[in-house]
Coordinates of N, CA and C in Angstrom, one line a residue:
M1 N 54.0 5.9 211.9 CA 53.0 6.8 211.6 C 52.1 7.1 212.8
T2 N 52.0 8.4 213.1 CA 51.2 8.9 214.2 C 49.8 9.3 213.8
S3 N 48.8 8.9 214.5 CA 47.4 9.4 214.2 C 46.9 9.9 215.6
F4 N 45.7 10.4 215.6 CA 45.0 10.9 216.8 C 43.7 10.2 217.0
H5 N 43.5 9.9 218.3 CA 42.2 9.3 218.7 C 41.1 10.4 218.5
P6 N 39.9 10.0 218.0 CA 38.9 11.0 217.7 C 38.3 11.5 219.0
K7 N 38.5 10.8 220.1 CA 37.9 11.3 221.4 C 39.1 11.9 222.3
P8 N 38.8 13.0 223.0 CA 39.9 13.5 223.9 C 40.1 12.7 225.1
D9 N 41.3 12.8 225.7 CA 41.6 12.0 226.9 C 41.0 12.7 228.1
E10 N 41.3 12.1 229.3 CA 40.7 12.6 230.5 C 40.9 14.0 230.8
H11 N 41.9 14.6 230.2 CA 42.3 16.0 230.4 C 41.7 16.9 229.3
G12 N 41.0 16.3 228.4 CA 40.4 17.1 227.3 C 41.4 17.3 226.1
E13 N 42.6 16.6 226.2 CA 43.6 16.8 225.2 C 43.5 15.8 224.1
R14 N 44.1 16.1 222.9 CA 44.2 15.1 221.8 C 45.2 14.1 222.2
L15 N 44.8 12.8 221.9 CA 45.7 11.7 222.2 C 46.3 11.2 220.9
A16 N 47.7 11.3 220.9 CA 48.4 10.8 219.7 C 48.6 9.3 219.9
L17 N 48.3 8.5 218.8 CA 48.5 7.1 218.8 C 49.8 6.8 217.9
H18 N 50.8 6.4 218.6 CA 52.1 6.3 217.9 C 52.3 5.0 217.0
A19 N 51.5 4.0 217.3 CA 51.6 2.8 216.5 C 50.1 2.4 216.3
P20 N 49.4 3.0 215.4 CA 48.0 2.7 215.2 C 47.7 1.3 214.9
S21 N 46.6 0.8 215.3 CA 46.2 -0.6 215.0 C 45.7 -0.6 213.6
Q22 N 45.5 -1.8 213.0 CA 45.0 -2.0 211.7 C 43.6 -2.7 211.8
A23 N 42.6 -2.1 211.1 CA 41.3 -2.7 211.0 C 41.3 -3.8 210.0
T24 N 40.3 -4.7 210.2 CA 40.1 -5.8 209.3 C 38.9 -5.5 208.4
S25 N 38.8 -6.3 207.3 CA 37.7 -6.1 206.4 C 36.4 -6.4 207.0
L26 N 35.3 -5.9 206.5 CA 34.0 -6.1 207.0 C 33.5 -7.6 207.1
D27 N 34.0 -8.4 206.1 CA 33.6 -9.7 206.1 C 34.2 -10.6 207.2
S28 N 35.2 -10.0 207.9 CA 35.8 -10.7 209.0 C 34.8 -10.8 210.2
W29 N 33.9 -9.9 210.3 CA 33.0 -9.9 211.4 C 32.0 -11.0 211.4
T30 N 31.7 -11.5 210.2 CA 30.7 -12.6 210.1 C 31.3 -14.0 210.0
D31 N 32.6 -14.1 210.1 CA 33.3 -15.4 210.1 C 33.8 -15.7 211.5
P32 N 33.2 -16.7 212.2 CA 33.6 -17.0 213.5 C 35.0 -17.5 213.6
A33 N 35.7 -17.9 212.5 CA 37.0 -18.4 212.6 C 38.1 -17.3 212.4
R34 N 37.6 -16.1 212.2 CA 38.6 -15.0 212.0 C 38.5 -14.0 213.1
T35 N 39.6 -13.3 213.3 CA 39.7 -12.1 214.2 C 39.2 -10.9 213.5
A36 N 38.3 -10.2 214.1 CA 37.8 -8.9 213.5 C 38.2 -7.8 214.3
T37 N 38.7 -6.7 213.7 CA 39.2 -5.5 214.5 C 38.6 -4.3 213.9
V38 N 38.1 -3.4 214.8 CA 37.6 -2.1 214.4 C 38.4 -1.0 215.1
L39 N 38.6 0.2 214.4 CA 39.2 1.3 215.0 C 38.2 2.3 215.5
P40 N 38.6 3.3 216.3 CA 37.6 4.3 216.7 C 37.0 5.0 215.5
A41 N 35.6 5.0 215.6 CA 34.8 5.6 214.5 C 34.9 4.9 213.2
G42 N 35.4 3.6 213.2 CA 35.6 2.9 212.0 C 34.3 2.2 211.5
P43 N 34.3 1.7 210.3 CA 33.1 1.0 209.7 C 32.8 -0.3 210.3
L44 N 31.6 -0.7 210.4 CA 31.1 -2.0 211.0 C 29.9 -2.4 210.2
P45 N 29.6 -3.7 210.3 CA 28.3 -4.2 209.8 C 27.2 -3.6 210.6
A46 N 26.0 -3.5 210.1 CA 24.9 -2.9 210.9 C 24.6 -3.7 212.2
S47 N 24.8 -5.0 212.1 CA 24.5 -5.9 213.3 C 25.4 -7.1 213.2
L48 N 25.4 -7.9 214.3 CA 26.1 -9.1 214.4 C 25.3 -10.1 215.3
N49 N 25.1 -11.3 214.8 CA 24.4 -12.3 215.6 C 23.0 -11.8 216.1
G50 N 22.4 -11.0 215.3 CA 21.0 -10.5 215.7 C 21.0 -9.3 216.6
I51 N 22.1 -8.7 216.9 CA 22.2 -7.5 217.8 C 22.8 -6.4 217.1
G52 N 22.2 -5.3 217.0 CA 22.7 -4.1 216.2 C 23.8 -3.5 216.9
F53 N 24.6 -2.8 216.1 CA 25.7 -1.9 216.6 C 25.2 -0.5 216.6
Q54 N 24.8 0.0 217.7 CA 24.4 1.4 217.9 C 25.1 2.0 219.2
P55 N 25.6 3.2 219.1 CA 26.2 3.7 220.3 C 25.2 3.8 221.5
W56 N 25.7 3.5 222.7 CA 24.8 3.5 223.9 C 24.7 4.9 224.4
R57 N 23.8 5.7 223.9 CA 23.7 7.1 224.3 C 23.2 7.3 225.7
E58 N 22.4 6.3 226.2 CA 21.8 6.4 227.5 C 22.7 5.9 228.6
A59 N 24.0 5.6 228.4 CA 24.8 5.0 229.4 C 24.9 6.0 230.6
P60 N 24.9 5.4 231.8 CA 25.0 6.3 233.0 C 26.3 7.2 232.9
R61 N 26.2 8.3 233.6 CA 27.3 9.2 233.7 C 27.9 9.3 235.1
M62 N 27.2 8.8 236.0 CA 27.6 8.9 237.4 C 27.7 7.4 238.0
D63 N 28.5 7.3 239.1 CA 28.6 6.0 239.7 C 27.3 5.4 240.2
A64 N 26.4 6.3 240.7 CA 25.1 5.8 241.2 C 24.3 5.2 240.1
G65 N 24.4 5.7 238.9 CA 23.7 5.2 237.8 C 24.2 3.8 237.4
W66 N 25.5 3.7 237.4 CA 26.1 2.4 237.1 C 25.7 1.3 238.2
A67 N 25.7 1.7 239.4 CA 25.4 0.8 240.5 C 23.9 0.3 240.4
R68 N 23.0 1.1 239.8 CA 21.6 0.7 239.7 C 21.3 0.0 238.4
L69 N 22.3 -0.1 237.5 CA 22.0 -0.6 236.2 C 21.7 -2.1 236.3
A70 N 20.7 -2.5 235.4 CA 20.4 -4.0 235.4 C 21.5 -4.7 234.7
G71 N 21.6 -6.0 235.0 CA 22.5 -6.9 234.3 C 23.7 -7.2 235.2
Q72 N 23.6 -7.0 236.5 CA 24.8 -7.3 237.4 C 24.3 -8.2 238.5
Q73 N 23.2 -8.8 238.5 CA 22.7 -9.8 239.5 C 22.3 -11.1 238.8
G74 N 21.8 -12.0 239.6 CA 21.2 -13.2 239.1 C 22.2 -14.3 239.0
F75 N 23.4 -14.2 239.7 CA 24.3 -15.3 239.7 C 25.1 -15.2 241.1
E76 N 25.7 -16.3 241.4 CA 26.5 -16.3 242.7 C 27.8 -15.4 242.6
D77 N 27.9 -14.5 243.4 CA 29.1 -13.6 243.4 C 29.8 -13.7 244.7
P78 N 30.9 -14.6 244.8 CA 31.5 -14.9 246.1 C 32.1 -13.7 246.7
P79 N 32.4 -13.8 248.0 CA 33.1 -12.6 248.7 C 34.4 -12.4 248.1
F80 N 34.8 -11.1 248.0 CA 36.0 -10.7 247.4 C 37.0 -10.4 248.5
V81 N 38.2 -11.0 248.4 CA 39.3 -10.8 249.4 C 40.4 -9.9 248.7
P82 N 40.6 -8.7 249.2 CA 41.6 -7.8 248.6 C 43.0 -8.4 248.9
A83 N 44.0 -7.9 248.1 CA 45.4 -8.3 248.3 C 46.1 -7.1 249.0
P84 N 46.8 -7.3 250.0 CA 47.5 -6.1 250.7 C 48.4 -5.3 249.7
G85 N 48.2 -4.0 249.7 CA 49.1 -3.1 248.9 C 48.7 -3.0 247.5
K86 N 47.6 -3.7 247.1 CA 47.1 -3.6 245.7 C 45.8 -3.0 245.5
R87 N 45.5 -2.4 244.4 CA 44.2 -1.8 244.2 C 43.2 -2.9 243.9
V88 N 41.9 -2.5 244.2 CA 40.8 -3.4 243.8 C 40.3 -3.0 242.5
A89 N 40.1 -4.0 241.6 CA 39.7 -3.7 240.2 C 38.7 -4.8 239.8
A90 N 38.0 -4.5 238.7 CA 37.0 -5.4 238.2 C 37.0 -5.4 236.7
G91 N 36.8 -6.5 236.1 CA 36.7 -6.6 234.6 C 35.8 -7.6 234.1
V92 N 35.7 -7.8 232.8 CA 34.7 -8.7 232.3 C 35.2 -9.3 231.0
V93 N 35.0 -10.6 230.8 CA 35.3 -11.3 229.6 C 34.0 -11.4 228.8
I94 N 33.9 -10.7 227.7 CA 32.6 -10.6 227.0 C 32.6 -11.7 225.9
L95 N 31.6 -12.7 226.0 CA 31.5 -13.7 225.1 C 30.5 -13.4 224.0
E96 N 30.8 -13.6 222.8 CA 29.9 -13.4 221.6 C 29.2 -14.7 221.3
D97 N 28.0 -14.6 220.8 CA 27.2 -15.8 220.5 C 27.9 -16.7 219.5
D98 N 28.8 -16.2 218.7 CA 29.4 -17.1 217.7 C 30.7 -17.8 218.2
G99 N 30.9 -17.6 219.5 CA 32.0 -18.3 220.2 C 33.3 -17.5 220.4
R100 N 33.3 -16.3 219.7 CA 34.5 -15.4 219.8 C 34.4 -14.6 221.1
I101 N 35.5 -13.9 221.4 CA 35.6 -13.2 222.7 C 36.1 -11.8 222.3
W102 N 35.5 -10.8 223.0 CA 35.9 -9.4 222.8 C 37.1 -9.0 223.6
V103 N 38.1 -8.3 222.9 CA 39.2 -7.8 223.6 C 39.4 -6.3 223.2
V104 N 40.1 -5.6 224.0 CA 40.4 -4.2 223.7 C 41.9 -4.0 223.6
H105 N 42.3 -3.0 222.8 CA 43.7 -2.7 222.5 C 44.0 -1.4 223.2
P106 N 44.6 -1.4 224.4 CA 44.9 -0.1 225.1 C 45.7 0.9 224.2
S107 N 45.3 2.1 224.3 CA 46.0 3.1 223.5 C 47.5 3.2 223.8
N108 N 48.3 3.1 222.8 CA 49.8 3.0 222.9 C 50.2 1.9 223.8
A109 N 49.5 0.8 223.8 CA 49.8 -0.4 224.6 C 50.1 0.0 226.1
F110 N 49.2 0.8 226.6 CA 49.4 1.3 228.0 C 49.6 0.2 229.0
G111 N 50.5 0.3 229.9 CA 50.7 -0.7 230.9 C 51.4 -2.0 230.4
G112 N 51.8 -2.0 229.1 CA 52.4 -3.1 228.5 C 51.4 -4.1 228.0
Y113 N 50.2 -3.6 227.6 CA 49.2 -4.5 227.1 C 48.8 -4.2 225.6
P114 N 49.4 -4.9 224.7 CA 48.9 -4.7 223.3 C 47.4 -5.0 223.1
A115 N 46.9 -6.0 223.9 CA 45.5 -6.3 223.9 C 45.2 -6.9 225.3
T116 N 44.0 -6.8 225.7 CA 43.6 -7.3 227.1 C 42.1 -7.3 227.1
F117 N 41.6 -7.7 228.3 CA 40.1 -7.7 228.6 C 39.8 -6.3 229.3
P118 N 38.6 -5.8 229.1 CA 38.2 -4.6 229.8 C 38.3 -4.8 231.3
K119 N 38.9 -3.8 232.0 CA 39.0 -3.8 233.5 C 39.3 -2.4 233.9
G120 N 39.1 -2.2 235.2 CA 39.5 -0.9 235.8 C 39.3 -0.9 237.3
T121 N 39.9 0.2 237.9 CA 39.9 0.3 239.3 C 38.5 0.6 239.8
V122 N 38.2 0.1 241.0 CA 36.9 0.3 241.6 C 36.9 1.6 242.4
D123 N 36.0 2.5 242.1 CA 35.8 3.7 242.9 C 35.2 3.4 244.3
A124 N 35.5 4.2 245.3 CA 35.0 4.0 246.6 C 33.5 3.8 246.6
G125 N 33.0 2.8 247.2 CA 31.5 2.5 247.3 C 30.9 2.0 246.0
M126 N 31.7 1.8 245.0 CA 31.1 1.2 243.7 C 31.1 -0.3 243.7
P127 N 30.0 -1.0 243.4 CA 30.0 -2.4 243.4 C 31.0 -3.0 242.3
L128 N 31.6 -4.1 242.6 CA 32.4 -4.8 241.6 C 31.7 -5.0 240.3
P129 N 30.5 -5.6 240.3 CA 29.8 -5.8 239.0 C 29.6 -4.6 238.2
A130 N 29.2 -3.5 238.9 CA 28.9 -2.2 238.2 C 30.2 -1.7 237.6
T131 N 31.3 -1.8 238.3 CA 32.6 -1.4 237.8 C 32.9 -2.2 236.5
A132 N 32.7 -3.5 236.5 CA 33.0 -4.3 235.3 C 32.2 -3.8 234.1
I133 N 30.9 -3.6 234.3 CA 30.0 -3.1 233.2 C 30.4 -1.7 232.7
R134 N 30.8 -0.8 233.6 CA 31.2 0.5 233.2 C 32.5 0.4 232.4
E135 N 33.5 -0.4 232.9 CA 34.7 -0.5 232.2 C 34.6 -1.1 230.8
A136 N 33.7 -2.0 230.7 CA 33.4 -2.6 229.4 C 32.9 -1.6 228.4
W137 N 32.0 -0.7 228.9 CA 31.5 0.4 228.0 C 32.6 1.4 227.7
E138 N 33.3 1.8 228.7 CA 34.3 2.9 228.4 C 35.4 2.4 227.5
E139 N 35.8 1.2 227.6 CA 37.0 0.7 226.9 C 36.6 0.0 225.5
S140 N 35.4 -0.6 225.5 CA 35.0 -1.3 224.2 C 33.8 -0.7 223.5
G141 N 33.1 0.3 224.2 CA 31.9 0.8 223.6 C 30.7 -0.1 223.7
L142 N 30.8 -1.3 224.3 CA 29.8 -2.3 224.3 C 28.9 -2.2 225.6
R143 N 27.7 -2.4 225.5 CA 26.8 -2.6 226.6 C 26.7 -4.1 226.9
V144 N 27.0 -4.5 228.1 CA 27.0 -5.9 228.5 C 26.2 -6.1 229.7
V145 N 25.7 -7.4 229.9 CA 25.2 -7.9 231.1 C 26.1 -9.0 231.6
L146 N 26.2 -9.1 232.9 CA 27.1 -10.1 233.5 C 26.3 -11.4 233.6
T147 N 27.0 -12.5 233.3 CA 26.4 -13.8 233.4 C 26.9 -14.8 234.4
G148 N 28.1 -14.4 235.0 CA 28.6 -15.2 236.1 C 30.0 -14.7 236.5
F149 N 30.4 -15.3 237.6 CA 31.8 -15.1 238.2 C 32.8 -15.9 237.4
L150 N 33.9 -15.4 237.1 CA 35.0 -16.1 236.4 C 36.2 -16.4 237.3
A151 N 36.8 -15.4 237.9 CA 38.0 -15.6 238.7 C 38.4 -14.3 239.4
D152 N 39.2 -14.5 240.5 CA 39.9 -13.4 241.2 C 41.3 -13.6 240.9
L153 N 42.0 -12.6 240.4 CA 43.4 -12.7 240.0 C 44.2 -11.6 240.6
T154 N 45.4 -12.0 241.2 CA 46.3 -10.9 241.7 C 47.3 -10.6 240.6
R155 N 47.2 -9.4 240.1 CA 48.0 -8.9 239.0 C 49.2 -8.0 239.5
S156 N 49.9 -7.4 238.7 CA 51.1 -6.6 239.1 C 50.7 -5.4 240.0
R157 N 49.5 -4.8 239.7 CA 49.2 -3.7 240.5 C 47.8 -3.8 241.2
S158 N 47.1 -4.8 241.0 CA 45.7 -4.9 241.5 C 45.4 -6.4 241.8
R159 N 44.3 -6.5 242.6 CA 43.6 -7.7 242.8 C 42.3 -7.5 242.0
T160 N 42.1 -8.3 241.0 CA 41.0 -8.0 240.1 C 40.0 -9.2 240.0
R161 N 38.7 -8.8 240.2 CA 37.6 -9.8 240.0 C 37.2 -9.7 238.5
Y162 N 37.1 -10.9 237.9 CA 36.6 -11.0 236.5 C 35.3 -11.7 236.4
Y163 N 34.4 -11.2 235.6 CA 33.1 -11.8 235.4 C 33.1 -12.2 233.9
L164 N 32.1 -13.1 233.7 CA 31.7 -13.4 232.3 C 30.6 -12.5 231.9
G165 N 30.5 -12.1 230.7 CA 29.4 -11.3 230.2 C 29.0 -11.5 228.8
R166 N 27.9 -10.9 228.4 CA 27.5 -11.0 227.0 C 27.1 -9.7 226.5
R167 N 27.3 -9.4 225.2 CA 26.9 -8.2 224.6 C 25.4 -8.1 224.4
V168 N 24.8 -7.0 224.8 CA 23.4 -6.7 224.5 C 23.1 -5.4 223.8
G169 N 24.2 -4.7 223.5 CA 24.0 -3.5 222.7 C 25.4 -2.7 222.6
G170 N 25.3 -1.5 222.3 CA 26.5 -0.7 222.1 C 27.2 -0.9 220.8
C171 N 28.3 -0.2 220.6 CA 29.0 -0.2 219.3 C 30.5 -0.1 219.6
P172 N 31.3 -1.1 219.1 CA 32.7 -1.1 219.5 C 33.5 0.1 218.8
S173 N 33.0 0.6 217.7 CA 33.7 1.8 217.1 C 33.5 3.0 218.0
D174 N 32.7 3.0 219.0 CA 32.4 4.1 219.9 C 33.3 4.0 221.1
M175 N 34.3 3.2 221.1 CA 35.3 3.0 222.2 C 35.8 4.3 222.7
G176 N 36.1 4.4 224.0 CA 36.7 5.6 224.6 C 38.1 5.8 224.3
W177 N 38.7 6.8 224.7 CA 40.1 7.2 224.4 C 41.1 6.2 224.9
E178 N 40.8 5.4 225.9 CA 41.7 4.4 226.5 C 42.0 3.3 225.5
S179 N 41.2 3.1 224.5 CA 41.4 2.0 223.6 C 41.6 2.5 222.1
Q180 N 42.6 2.0 221.4 CA 42.8 2.4 220.1 C 42.3 1.4 219.0
A181 N 41.7 0.3 219.5 CA 41.0 -0.7 218.7 C 40.3 -1.7 219.6
V182 N 39.3 -2.3 219.0 CA 38.6 -3.4 219.7 C 38.5 -4.6 218.7
S183 N 38.7 -5.8 219.3 CA 38.7 -7.0 218.4 C 37.8 -8.0 218.9
L184 N 37.3 -8.8 218.0 CA 36.5 -10.0 218.3 C 37.3 -11.2 217.9
V185 N 37.7 -12.1 218.9 CA 38.8 -13.0 218.7 C 38.3 -14.5 218.9
P186 N 38.6 -15.4 218.0 CA 38.4 -16.8 218.3 C 39.2 -17.3 219.5
R187 N 38.6 -18.1 220.3 CA 39.3 -18.6 221.5 C 40.7 -19.1 221.2
A188 N 40.9 -19.8 220.2 CA 42.2 -20.4 219.8 C 43.2 -19.4 219.5
Q189 N 42.8 -18.2 219.2 CA 43.8 -17.1 218.8 C 44.1 -16.1 219.9
L190 N 43.4 -16.3 221.1 CA 43.6 -15.4 222.2 C 45.1 -15.2 222.6
G191 N 45.8 -16.4 222.7 CA 47.2 -16.3 223.2 C 48.1 -15.6 222.3
K192 N 47.7 -15.4 221.0 CA 48.6 -14.6 220.1 C 48.4 -13.1 220.3
L193 N 47.3 -12.7 220.8 CA 47.1 -11.3 221.0 C 47.3 -10.8 222.5
L194 N 46.9 -11.6 223.4 CA 47.0 -11.3 224.8 C 48.3 -11.8 225.3
V195 N 49.4 -11.1 225.1 CA 50.7 -11.6 225.4 C 51.3 -11.1 226.8
N196 N 50.6 -10.2 227.5 CA 51.0 -9.8 228.8 C 50.9 -11.0 229.8
P197 N 51.9 -11.3 230.5 CA 51.8 -12.5 231.4 C 50.6 -12.4 232.4
N198 N 50.2 -11.2 232.8 CA 49.1 -11.0 233.7 C 47.8 -11.6 233.2
D199 N 47.7 -11.7 231.8 CA 46.4 -12.3 231.2 C 46.5 -13.8 231.0
A200 N 47.7 -14.4 231.2 CA 47.9 -15.8 230.9 C 46.9 -16.7 231.6
P201 N 46.6 -16.5 232.9 CA 45.7 -17.4 233.6 C 44.3 -17.3 233.0
L202 N 43.8 -16.1 232.6 CA 42.5 -16.0 231.9 C 42.5 -16.7 230.6
V203 N 43.5 -16.5 229.8 CA 43.6 -17.1 228.5 C 43.6 -18.7 228.6
A204 N 44.3 -19.2 229.6 CA 44.3 -20.6 229.8 C 42.9 -21.1 230.2
M205 N 42.2 -20.4 231.1 CA 40.8 -20.8 231.5 C 39.9 -20.8 230.3
L206 N 40.0 -19.8 229.4 CA 39.1 -19.7 228.3 C 39.4 -20.7 227.2
R207 N 40.6 -21.2 227.1 CA 41.0 -22.1 226.1 C 40.8 -23.6 226.5
S208 N 40.6 -23.8 227.8 CA 40.5 -25.2 228.3 C 39.1 -25.7 228.1

């Protein structure tokens, strides 16, 4: 069954989803032992763990705004060493207060990822932390602040810096066109969803 993402893609075109994800029931969101999944524009509880789900309407629209945004300092950020021939990217593992972790489901499993953590290529002159926060919002609809450095990983096409972060606002059903669903996943279940080998080192870190 084919459906369409409610948001247009980067070219302003309708995006067909050839294998749409399935949403979970509303009670899954309040059970820390269960995976909860929402689709674009799908229903959600009003809040979770004391933080409301409201679209982040004031999110920056330009790189300069992301670079000035609060929530990307206050921890040690070691020097980044790029890998020859690979793009520089940044991402974030978003921890929820109930112990679960936010993951995104790329539209049509783009790049071979049925599910993964938000990440994206760094624009010229854009700080790594700002890129991670931007990608989290674009792919998951969430507003996050970074809480620490996690790892630098060499992946198939990129050398990626990953941060740890926490949700302070936003709404996962407001995800951009790059994601066809967003899930909140117990740590023990991460390996069942994040099956791309590039994510295996992060999954191991988070489950240890």
